[in-house]
CSV table of C-alpha atoms in Angstrom, one decimal:
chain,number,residue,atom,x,y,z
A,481,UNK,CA,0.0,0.0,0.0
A,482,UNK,CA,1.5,3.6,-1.5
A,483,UNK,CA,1.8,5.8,1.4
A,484,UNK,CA,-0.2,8.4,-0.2
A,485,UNK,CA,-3.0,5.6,0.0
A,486,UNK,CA,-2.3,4.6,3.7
A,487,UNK,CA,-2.3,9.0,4.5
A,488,UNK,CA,-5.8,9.3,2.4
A,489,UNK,CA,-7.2,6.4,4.4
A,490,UNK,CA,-6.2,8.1,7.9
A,491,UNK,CA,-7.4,11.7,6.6
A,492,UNK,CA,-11.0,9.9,5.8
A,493,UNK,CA,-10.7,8.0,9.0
A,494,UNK,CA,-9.9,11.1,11.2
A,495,UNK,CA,-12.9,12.8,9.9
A,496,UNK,CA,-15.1,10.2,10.7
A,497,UNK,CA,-14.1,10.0,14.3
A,498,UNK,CA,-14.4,14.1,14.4
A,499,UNK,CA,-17.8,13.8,12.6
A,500,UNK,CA,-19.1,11.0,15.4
A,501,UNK,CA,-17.6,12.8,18.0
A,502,UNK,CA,-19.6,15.8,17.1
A,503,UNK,CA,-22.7,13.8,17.3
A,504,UNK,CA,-21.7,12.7,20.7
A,505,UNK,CA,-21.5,15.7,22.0
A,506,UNK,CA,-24.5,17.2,20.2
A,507,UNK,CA,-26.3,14.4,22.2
A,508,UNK,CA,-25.1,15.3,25.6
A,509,UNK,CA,-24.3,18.5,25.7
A,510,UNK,CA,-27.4,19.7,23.2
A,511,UNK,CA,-29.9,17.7,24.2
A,512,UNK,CA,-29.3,16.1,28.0
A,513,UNK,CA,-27.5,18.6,29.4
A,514,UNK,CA,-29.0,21.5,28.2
A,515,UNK,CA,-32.3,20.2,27.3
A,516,UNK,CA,-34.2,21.4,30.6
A,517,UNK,CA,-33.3,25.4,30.2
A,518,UNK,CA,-35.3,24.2,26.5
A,519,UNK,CA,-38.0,22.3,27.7
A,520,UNK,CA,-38.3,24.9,30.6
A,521,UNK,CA,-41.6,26.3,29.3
A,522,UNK,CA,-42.9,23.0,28.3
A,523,UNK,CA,-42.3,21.1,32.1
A,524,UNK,CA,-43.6,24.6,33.3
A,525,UNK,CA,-47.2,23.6,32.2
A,526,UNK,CA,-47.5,19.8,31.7
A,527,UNK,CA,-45.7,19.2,35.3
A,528,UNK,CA,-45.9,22.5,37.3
A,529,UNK,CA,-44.8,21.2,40.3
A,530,UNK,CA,-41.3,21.1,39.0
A,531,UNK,CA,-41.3,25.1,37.9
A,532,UNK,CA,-40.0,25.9,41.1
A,533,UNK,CA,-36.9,24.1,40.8
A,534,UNK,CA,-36.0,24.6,37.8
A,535,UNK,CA,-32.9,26.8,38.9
A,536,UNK,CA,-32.2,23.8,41.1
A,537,UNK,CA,-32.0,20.9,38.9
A,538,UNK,CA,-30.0,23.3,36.0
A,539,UNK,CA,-27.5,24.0,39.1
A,540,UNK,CA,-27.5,20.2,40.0
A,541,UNK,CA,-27.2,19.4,36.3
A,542,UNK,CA,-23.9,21.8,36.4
A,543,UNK,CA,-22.7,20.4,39.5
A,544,UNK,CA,-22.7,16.6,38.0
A,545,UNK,CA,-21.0,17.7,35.1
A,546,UNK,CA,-18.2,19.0,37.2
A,547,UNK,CA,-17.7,15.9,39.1
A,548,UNK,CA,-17.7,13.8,36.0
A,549,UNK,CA,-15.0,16.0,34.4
A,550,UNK,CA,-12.9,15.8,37.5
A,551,UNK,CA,-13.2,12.2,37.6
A,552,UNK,CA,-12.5,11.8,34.1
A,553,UNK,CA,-9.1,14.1,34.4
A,554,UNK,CA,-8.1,11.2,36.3
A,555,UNK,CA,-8.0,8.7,33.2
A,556,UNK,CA,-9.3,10.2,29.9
A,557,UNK,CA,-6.0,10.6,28.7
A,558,UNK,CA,-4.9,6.9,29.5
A,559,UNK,CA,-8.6,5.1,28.5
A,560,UNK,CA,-10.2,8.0,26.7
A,561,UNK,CA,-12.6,4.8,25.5
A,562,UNK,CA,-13.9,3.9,28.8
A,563,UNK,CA,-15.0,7.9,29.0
A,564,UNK,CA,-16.9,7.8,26.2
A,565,UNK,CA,-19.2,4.4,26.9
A,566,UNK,CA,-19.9,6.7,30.9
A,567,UNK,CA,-20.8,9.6,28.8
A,568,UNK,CA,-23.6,7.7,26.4
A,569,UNK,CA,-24.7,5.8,29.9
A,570,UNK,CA,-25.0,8.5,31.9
A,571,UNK,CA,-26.3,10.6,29.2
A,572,UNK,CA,-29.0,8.3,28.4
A,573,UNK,CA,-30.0,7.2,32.3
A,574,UNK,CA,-30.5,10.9,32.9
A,575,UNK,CA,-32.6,11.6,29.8
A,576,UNK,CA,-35.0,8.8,30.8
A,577,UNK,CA,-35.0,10.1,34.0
A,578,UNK,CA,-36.5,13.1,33.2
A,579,UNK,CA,-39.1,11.6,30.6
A,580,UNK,CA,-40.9,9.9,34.0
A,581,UNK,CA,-40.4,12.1,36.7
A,582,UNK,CA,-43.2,13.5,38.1
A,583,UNK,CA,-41.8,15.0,41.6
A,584,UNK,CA,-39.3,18.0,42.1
A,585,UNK,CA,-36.7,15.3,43.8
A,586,UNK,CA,-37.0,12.8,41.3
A,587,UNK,CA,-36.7,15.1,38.6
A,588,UNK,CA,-33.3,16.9,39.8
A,589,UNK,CA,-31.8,13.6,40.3
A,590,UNK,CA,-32.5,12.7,36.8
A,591,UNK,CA,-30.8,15.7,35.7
A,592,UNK,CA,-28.0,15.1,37.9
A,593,UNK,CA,-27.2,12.4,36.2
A,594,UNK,CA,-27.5,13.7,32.8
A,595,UNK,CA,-25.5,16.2,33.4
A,596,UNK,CA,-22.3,13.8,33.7
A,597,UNK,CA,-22.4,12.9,30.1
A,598,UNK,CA,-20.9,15.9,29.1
A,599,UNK,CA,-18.4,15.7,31.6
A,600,UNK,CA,-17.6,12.5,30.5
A,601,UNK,CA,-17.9,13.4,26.8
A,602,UNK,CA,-15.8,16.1,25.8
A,603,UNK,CA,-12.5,15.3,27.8
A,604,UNK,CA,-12.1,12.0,26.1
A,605,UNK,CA,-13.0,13.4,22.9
A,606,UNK,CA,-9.8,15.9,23.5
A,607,UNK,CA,-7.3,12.5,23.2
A,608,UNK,CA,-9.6,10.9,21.1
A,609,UNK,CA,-9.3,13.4,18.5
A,610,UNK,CA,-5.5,14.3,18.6
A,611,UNK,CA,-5.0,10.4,17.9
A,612,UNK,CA,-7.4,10.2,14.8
A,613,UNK,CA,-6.2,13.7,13.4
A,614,UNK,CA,-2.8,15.4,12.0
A,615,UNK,CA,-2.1,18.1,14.5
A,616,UNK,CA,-2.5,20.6,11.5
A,617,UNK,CA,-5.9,19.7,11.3
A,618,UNK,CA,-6.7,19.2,15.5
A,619,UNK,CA,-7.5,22.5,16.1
A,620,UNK,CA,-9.7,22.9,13.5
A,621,UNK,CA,-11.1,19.2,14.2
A,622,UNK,CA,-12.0,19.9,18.2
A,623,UNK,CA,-14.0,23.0,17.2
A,624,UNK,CA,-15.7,20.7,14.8
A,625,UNK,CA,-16.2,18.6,17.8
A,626,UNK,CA,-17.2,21.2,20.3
A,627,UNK,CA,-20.0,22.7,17.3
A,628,UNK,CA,-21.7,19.2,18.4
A,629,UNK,CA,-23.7,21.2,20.8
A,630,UNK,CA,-25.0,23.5,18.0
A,631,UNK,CA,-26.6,20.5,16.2
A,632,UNK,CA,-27.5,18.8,19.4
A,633,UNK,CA,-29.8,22.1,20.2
A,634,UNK,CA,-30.9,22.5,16.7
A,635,UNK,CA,-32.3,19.1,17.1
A,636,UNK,CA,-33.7,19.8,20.5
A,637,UNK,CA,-35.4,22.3,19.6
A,638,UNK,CA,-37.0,20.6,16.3
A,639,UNK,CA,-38.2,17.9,19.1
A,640,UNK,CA,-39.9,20.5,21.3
A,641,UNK,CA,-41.8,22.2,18.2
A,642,UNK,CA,-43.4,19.0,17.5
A,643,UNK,CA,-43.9,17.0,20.7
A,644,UNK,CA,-47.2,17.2,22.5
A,645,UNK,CA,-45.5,16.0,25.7
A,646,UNK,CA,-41.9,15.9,27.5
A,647,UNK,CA,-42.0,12.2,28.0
A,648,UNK,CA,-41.6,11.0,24.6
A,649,UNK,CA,-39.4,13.6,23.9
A,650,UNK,CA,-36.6,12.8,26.8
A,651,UNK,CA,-37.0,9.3,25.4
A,652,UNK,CA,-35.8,10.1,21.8
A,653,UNK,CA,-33.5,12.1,23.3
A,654,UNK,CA,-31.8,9.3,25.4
A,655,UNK,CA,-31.7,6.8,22.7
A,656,UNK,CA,-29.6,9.7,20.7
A,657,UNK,CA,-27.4,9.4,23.6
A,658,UNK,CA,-26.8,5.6,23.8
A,659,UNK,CA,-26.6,5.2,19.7
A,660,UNK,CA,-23.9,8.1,19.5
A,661,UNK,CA,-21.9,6.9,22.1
A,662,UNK,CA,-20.9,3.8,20.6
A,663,UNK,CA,-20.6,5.1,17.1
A,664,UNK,CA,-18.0,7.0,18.6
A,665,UNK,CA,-16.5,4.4,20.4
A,666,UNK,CA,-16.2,2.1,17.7
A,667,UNK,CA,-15.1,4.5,15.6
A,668,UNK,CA,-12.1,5.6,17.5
A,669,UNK,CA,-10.6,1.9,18.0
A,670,UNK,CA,-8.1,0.8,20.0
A,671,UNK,CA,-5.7,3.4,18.9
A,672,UNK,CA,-6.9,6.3,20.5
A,673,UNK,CA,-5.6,4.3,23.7
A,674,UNK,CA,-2.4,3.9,22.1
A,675,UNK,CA,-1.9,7.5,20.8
A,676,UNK,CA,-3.0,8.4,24.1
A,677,UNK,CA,-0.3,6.7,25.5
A,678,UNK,CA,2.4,7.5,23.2
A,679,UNK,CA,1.6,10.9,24.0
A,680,UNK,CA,1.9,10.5,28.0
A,681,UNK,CA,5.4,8.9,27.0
A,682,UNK,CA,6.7,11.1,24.7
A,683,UNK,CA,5.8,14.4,26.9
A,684,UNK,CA,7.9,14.4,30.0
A,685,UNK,CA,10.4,11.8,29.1
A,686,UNK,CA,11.9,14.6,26.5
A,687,UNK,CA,12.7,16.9,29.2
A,688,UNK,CA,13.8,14.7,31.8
A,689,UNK,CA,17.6,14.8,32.5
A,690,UNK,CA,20.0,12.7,30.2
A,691,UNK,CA,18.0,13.1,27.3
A,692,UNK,CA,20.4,14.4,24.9
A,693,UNK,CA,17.4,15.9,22.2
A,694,UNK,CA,17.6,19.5,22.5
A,695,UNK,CA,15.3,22.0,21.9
A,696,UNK,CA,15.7,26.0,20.4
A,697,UNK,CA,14.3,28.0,23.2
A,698,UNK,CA,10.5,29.5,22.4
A,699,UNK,CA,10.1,33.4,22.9
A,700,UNK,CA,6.9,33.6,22.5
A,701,UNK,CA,3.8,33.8,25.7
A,702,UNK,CA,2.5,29.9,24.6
A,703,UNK,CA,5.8,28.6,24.1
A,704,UNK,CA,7.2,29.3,27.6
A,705,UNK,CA,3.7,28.2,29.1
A,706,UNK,CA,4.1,24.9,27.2
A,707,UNK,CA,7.7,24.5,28.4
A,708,UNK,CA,6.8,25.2,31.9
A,709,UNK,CA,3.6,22.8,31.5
A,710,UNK,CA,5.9,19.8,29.8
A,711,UNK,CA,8.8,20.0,32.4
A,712,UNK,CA,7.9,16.9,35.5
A,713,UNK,CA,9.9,19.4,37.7
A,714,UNK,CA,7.2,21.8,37.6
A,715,UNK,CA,4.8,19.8,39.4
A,716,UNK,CA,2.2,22.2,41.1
A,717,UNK,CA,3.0,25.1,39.9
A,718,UNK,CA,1.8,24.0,36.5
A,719,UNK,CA,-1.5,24.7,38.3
A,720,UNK,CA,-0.8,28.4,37.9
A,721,UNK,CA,-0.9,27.9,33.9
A,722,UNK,CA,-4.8,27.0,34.3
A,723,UNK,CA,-5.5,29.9,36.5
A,724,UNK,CA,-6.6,32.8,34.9
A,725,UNK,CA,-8.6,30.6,32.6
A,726,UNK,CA,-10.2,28.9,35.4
A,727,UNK,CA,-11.3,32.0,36.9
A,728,UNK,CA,-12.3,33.9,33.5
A,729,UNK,CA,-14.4,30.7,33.2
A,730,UNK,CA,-16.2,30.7,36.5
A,731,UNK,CA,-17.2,34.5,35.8
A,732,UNK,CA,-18.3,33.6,32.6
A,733,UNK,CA,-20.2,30.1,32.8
A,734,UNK,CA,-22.1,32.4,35.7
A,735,UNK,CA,-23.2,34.9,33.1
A,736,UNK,CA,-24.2,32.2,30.5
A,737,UNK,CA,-26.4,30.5,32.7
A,738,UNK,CA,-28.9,32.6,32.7
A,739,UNK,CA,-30.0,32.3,29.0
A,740,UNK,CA,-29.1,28.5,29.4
A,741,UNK,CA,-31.7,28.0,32.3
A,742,UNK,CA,-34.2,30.8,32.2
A,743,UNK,CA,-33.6,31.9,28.3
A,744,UNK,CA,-36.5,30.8,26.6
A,745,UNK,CA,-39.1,31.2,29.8
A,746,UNK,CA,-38.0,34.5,30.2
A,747,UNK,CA,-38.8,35.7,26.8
A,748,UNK,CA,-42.4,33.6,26.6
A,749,UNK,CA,-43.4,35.0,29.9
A,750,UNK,CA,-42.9,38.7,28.9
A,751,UNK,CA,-44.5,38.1,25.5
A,752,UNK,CA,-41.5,38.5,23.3
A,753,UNK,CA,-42.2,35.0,21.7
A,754,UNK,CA,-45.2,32.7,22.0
A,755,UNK,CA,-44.4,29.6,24.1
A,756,UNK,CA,-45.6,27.6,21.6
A,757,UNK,CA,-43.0,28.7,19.6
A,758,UNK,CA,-39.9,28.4,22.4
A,759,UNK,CA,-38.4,25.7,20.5
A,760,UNK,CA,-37.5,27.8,17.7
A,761,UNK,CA,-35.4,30.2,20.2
A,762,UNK,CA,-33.0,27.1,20.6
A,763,UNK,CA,-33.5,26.4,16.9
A,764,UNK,CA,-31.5,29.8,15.9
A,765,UNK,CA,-29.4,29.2,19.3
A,766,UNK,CA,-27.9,26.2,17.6
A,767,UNK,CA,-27.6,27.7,14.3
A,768,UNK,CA,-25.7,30.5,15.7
A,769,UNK,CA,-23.5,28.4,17.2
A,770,UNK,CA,-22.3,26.5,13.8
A,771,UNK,CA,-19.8,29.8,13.8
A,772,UNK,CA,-17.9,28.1,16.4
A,773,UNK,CA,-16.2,25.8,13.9
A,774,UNK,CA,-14.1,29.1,12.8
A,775,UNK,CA,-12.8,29.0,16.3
A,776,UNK,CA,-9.6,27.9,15.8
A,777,UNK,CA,-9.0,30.1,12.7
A,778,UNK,CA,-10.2,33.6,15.1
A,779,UNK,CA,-8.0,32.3,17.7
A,780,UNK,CA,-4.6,32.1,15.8
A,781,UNK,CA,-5.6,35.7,14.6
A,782,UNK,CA,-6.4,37.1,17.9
A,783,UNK,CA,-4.4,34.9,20.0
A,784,UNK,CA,-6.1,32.7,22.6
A,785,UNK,CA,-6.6,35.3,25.8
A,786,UNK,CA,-8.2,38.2,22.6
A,787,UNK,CA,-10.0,34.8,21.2
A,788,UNK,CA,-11.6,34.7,24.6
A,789,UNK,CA,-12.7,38.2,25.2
A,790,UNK,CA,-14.3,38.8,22.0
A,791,UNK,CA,-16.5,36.1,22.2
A,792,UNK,CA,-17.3,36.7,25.9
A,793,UNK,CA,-18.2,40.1,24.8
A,794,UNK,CA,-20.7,38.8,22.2
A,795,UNK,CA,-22.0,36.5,25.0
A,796,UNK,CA,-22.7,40.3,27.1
A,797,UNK,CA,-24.2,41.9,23.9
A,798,UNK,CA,-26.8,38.7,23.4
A,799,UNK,CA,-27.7,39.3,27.1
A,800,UNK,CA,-28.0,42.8,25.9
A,801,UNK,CA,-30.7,41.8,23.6
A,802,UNK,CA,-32.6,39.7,25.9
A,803,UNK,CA,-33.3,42.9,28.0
A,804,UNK,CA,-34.1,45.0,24.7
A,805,UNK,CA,-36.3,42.2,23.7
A,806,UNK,CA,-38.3,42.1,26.9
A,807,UNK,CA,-38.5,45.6,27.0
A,808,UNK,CA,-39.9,46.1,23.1
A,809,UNK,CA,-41.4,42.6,23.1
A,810,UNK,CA,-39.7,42.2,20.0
A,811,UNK,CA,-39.3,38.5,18.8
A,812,UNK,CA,-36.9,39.8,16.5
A,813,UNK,CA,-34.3,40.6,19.2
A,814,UNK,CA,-35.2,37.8,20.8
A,815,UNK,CA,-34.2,35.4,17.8
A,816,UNK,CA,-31.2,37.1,17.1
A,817,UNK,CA,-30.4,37.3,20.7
A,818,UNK,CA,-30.1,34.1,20.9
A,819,UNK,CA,-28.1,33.6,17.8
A,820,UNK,CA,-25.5,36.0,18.9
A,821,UNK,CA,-25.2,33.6,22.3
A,822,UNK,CA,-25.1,30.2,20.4
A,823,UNK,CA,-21.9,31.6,18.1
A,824,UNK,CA,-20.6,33.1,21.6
A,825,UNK,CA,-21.0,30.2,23.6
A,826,UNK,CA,-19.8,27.5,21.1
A,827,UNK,CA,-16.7,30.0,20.4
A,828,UNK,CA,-16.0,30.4,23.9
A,829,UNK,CA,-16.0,26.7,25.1
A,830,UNK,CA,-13.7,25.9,22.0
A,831,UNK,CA,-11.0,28.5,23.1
A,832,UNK,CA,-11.1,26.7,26.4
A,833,UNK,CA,-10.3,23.3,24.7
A,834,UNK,CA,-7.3,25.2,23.0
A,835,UNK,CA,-6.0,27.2,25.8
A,836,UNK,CA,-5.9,23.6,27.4
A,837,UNK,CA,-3.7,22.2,24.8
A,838,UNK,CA,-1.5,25.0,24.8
A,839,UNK,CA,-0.6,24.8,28.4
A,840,UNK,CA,-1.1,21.4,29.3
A,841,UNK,CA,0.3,19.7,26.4
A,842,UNK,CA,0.3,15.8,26.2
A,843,UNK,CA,-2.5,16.0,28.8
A,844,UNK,CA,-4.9,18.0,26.7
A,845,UNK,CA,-8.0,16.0,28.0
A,846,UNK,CA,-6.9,16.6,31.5
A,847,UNK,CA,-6.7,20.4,31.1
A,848,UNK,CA,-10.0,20.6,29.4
A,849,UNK,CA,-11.6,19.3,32.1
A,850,UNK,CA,-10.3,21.4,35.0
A,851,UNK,CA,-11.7,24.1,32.6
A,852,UNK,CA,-14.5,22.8,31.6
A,853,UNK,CA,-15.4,22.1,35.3
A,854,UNK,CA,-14.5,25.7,36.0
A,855,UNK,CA,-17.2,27.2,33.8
A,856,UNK,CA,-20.0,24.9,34.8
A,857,UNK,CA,-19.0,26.0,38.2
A,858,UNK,CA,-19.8,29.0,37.2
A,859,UNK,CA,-22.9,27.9,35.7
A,860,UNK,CA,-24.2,25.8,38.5
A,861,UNK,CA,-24.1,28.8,40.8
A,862,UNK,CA,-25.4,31.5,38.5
A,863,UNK,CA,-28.5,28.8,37.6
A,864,UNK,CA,-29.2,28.7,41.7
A,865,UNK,CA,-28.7,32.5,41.6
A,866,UNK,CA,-30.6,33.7,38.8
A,867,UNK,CA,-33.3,31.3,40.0
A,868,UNK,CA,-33.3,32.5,43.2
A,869,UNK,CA,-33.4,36.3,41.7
A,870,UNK,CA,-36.0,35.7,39.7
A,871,UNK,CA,-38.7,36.3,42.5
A,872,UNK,CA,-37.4,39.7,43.4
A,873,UNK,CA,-35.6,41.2,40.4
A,874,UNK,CA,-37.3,41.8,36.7
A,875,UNK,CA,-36.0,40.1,33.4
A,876,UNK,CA,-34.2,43.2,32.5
A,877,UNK,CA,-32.2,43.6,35.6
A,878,UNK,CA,-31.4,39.9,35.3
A,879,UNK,CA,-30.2,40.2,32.3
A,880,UNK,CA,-28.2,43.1,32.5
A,881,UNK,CA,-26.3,41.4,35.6
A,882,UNK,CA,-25.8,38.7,33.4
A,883,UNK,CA,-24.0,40.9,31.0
A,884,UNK,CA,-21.9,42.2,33.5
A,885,UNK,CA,-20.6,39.0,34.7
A,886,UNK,CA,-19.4,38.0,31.1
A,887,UNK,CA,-17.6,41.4,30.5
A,888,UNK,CA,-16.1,40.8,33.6
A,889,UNK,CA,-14.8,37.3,32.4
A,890,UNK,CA,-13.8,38.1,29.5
A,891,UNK,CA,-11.3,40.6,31.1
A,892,UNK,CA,-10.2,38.5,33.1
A,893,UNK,CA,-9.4,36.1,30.7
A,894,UNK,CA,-6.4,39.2,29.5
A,895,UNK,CA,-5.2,39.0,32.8
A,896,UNK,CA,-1.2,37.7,32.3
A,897,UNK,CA,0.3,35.8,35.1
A,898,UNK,CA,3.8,35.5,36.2
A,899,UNK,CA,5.2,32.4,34.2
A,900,UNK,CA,6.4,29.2,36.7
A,901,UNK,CA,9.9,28.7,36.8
A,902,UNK,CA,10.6,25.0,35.2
């Protein structure tokens, strides 16, 4: 076999894995995970008794997420495999979950769980990806990946326009879960393991002491950062690398959550858009968010602390409109409102997956999920906020807060660190 055969077969193969991956994480990000801020309007009048904790089960939703991320830091980058079969499980447990649960306590344990399969998801797509992919292509690739969530809303909302009920709905929406996860897992194959490994290898054992391979010294911000990150001497203060991120993503995730939770309600309730028609809000949400395959291209223009705060100021300018549309009662604002936060968001989570690469390299999957878990932090405790806000302050107020807390990430996210010593 010519090698220009045996390269065409791995290009076609490394797009399949990207294209299942996306589908994975449309599932469980799009649809599980982000599904109840959709069906919000729906559960509000089919099962009422679960309006009121609403803000609870997004923030428990959140919360899950973050411990499965954590947990999978501990061996996505060894067995990114095994990460993939939790996320479809958990994914699809949760989903079901929610099609049957008819009291507030079942229903934010349902969520709970669904909220791990993202957290399972995209770290062991990180390794997953590098394997299948030339590194050319793996920036471009992940934000392919990470647009999942574009098409997994798009769907999502295509599901609430025409159900007449939430519990055949959740059910589709688990069996998405379960088939996507083992498309993707049989698609990646054993070698994701192995290039997972070789990576691991490869990483520290160039820098450790009677290795004669040398290296020109890099002058620029992300080379010393990946230096520092690579070296086995630095050992915690590696942590540093992953701090400025971690808190721009806390700040951030808290100002998203509000149009991820209380998006759509809050624009049915003040008459912007007819509930009826809610599903079409997530609808151009996930459109919007197809822009966030262009990611990777912004980034290398803007570098990846400018990369951030652009798109966390377009995240402030579609809370912006959220107010304005509540205030006009345009639908108009409203649509492209939410079409300025889908590009936002899905831009903003994919610089996270690249800032982890850059610092942490050979344990990408590892970095993304400290960061990941960072901005559903974030998230978790602006969903219990906003829902406890709700009662005493007015959508526009709400919404302007929210604003504020992503211009205030997004600055942070410029904020320059002293660089660890190796």
């Amino acid at each position: 076999m010519s090698r220009e055969t045996i390269g065409r077969e791995a290009r076609t193969s490394g797009l399949g894995v990207a294209f299942a991956g996306m589908l994975l994480i449309a599932a469980t990000y799009g649809m599980a995970r982000f599904g109840v801020g959709l069906f919000a309007p729906l559960l509000a009048v089919q099962r009422p008794e679960l309006a009121e904790v609403l803000g609870w089960a997004a923030a428990a939703q959140f919360t899950s997420y973050s411990v499965a991320a954590l947990a999978a830091a501990r061996f996505v980058d060894r067995a990114p495999r095994a990460g993939l079969l939790l996320a479809g499980a958990t994914a699809a447990l949760g989903c079901l979950g929610v099609a049957v649960a008819g009291s507030p306590a079942i229903f934010v344990v349902a969520v709970f769980i669904g909220g791990m399969g993202g957290g399972f998801a995209s770290p062991a797509l990180v390794p997953v990806i590098d394997a299948a992919v030339p590194r050319r292509a793996s920036a471009t690739a992940q934000s392919l990946v990470n647009s999942g969530t574009a098409v997994g809303v798009i769907v999502a909302g295509l599901v609430a326009s025409a159900a007449s009920s939430v519990g055949p709905a959740w059910v589709f929406m688990a069996t998405m879960c379960a088939t996507t996860a083992v498309a993707v897992w049989h698609s990646a194959g054993p070698r994701a393991e192995l290039g997972a490994a070789a990576r691991a290898t490869a990483g520290p054992t160039s820098r450790l002491p009677g290795n004669r391979s040398k290296k020109p010294p890099s002058t620029s911000w992300a080379g010393r950062d990946m230096e520092a990150a690579s070296s086995p001497l630095a050992g915690s203060r590696r942590w540093r690398l992953l701090a400025v991120p971690g808190v721009a993503a806390v700040i951030a995730g808290a100002g998203s959550a509000l149009i991820w939770t209380f998006g759509p309600l809050l624009l049915t309730e003040a008459g912007s858009v007819a509930p009826e028609r809610a599903g079409w809000l997530w609808i151009t949400l996930g459109i919007g968010g197809f822009l966030g395959i262009f990611t990777g291209t912004l980034v290398r223009r803007l570098g990846t602390r400018g990369g951030w705060c652009f798109f966390a100021a377009a995240l402030a300018l579609a809370s912006a409109g959220v107010a304005a549309s509540v205030l006009t009662g345009s639908g108009l604002i409203a649509y492209a409102s939410m079409a300025v936060f889908g590009a936002g968001y899905m831009s903003l989570s994919g610089v996270l997956i690249l800032w982890a690469r850059t610092v942490w390299p050979g344990t990408a999957g590892a970095g993304t999920s400290m960061l990941f878990i960072a901005l559903a932090t974030g998230q978790a405790l602006g969903s219990a906020g906003f829902g406890l806000a709700r009662g005493a302050m007015s959508p526009v107020v709400l919404a302007a807060l929210a604003a504020g807390f992503l211009i205030l990430g997004g600055l942070t996210g410029l904020i320059r660190g002293r660089r660890p010593s190796a």
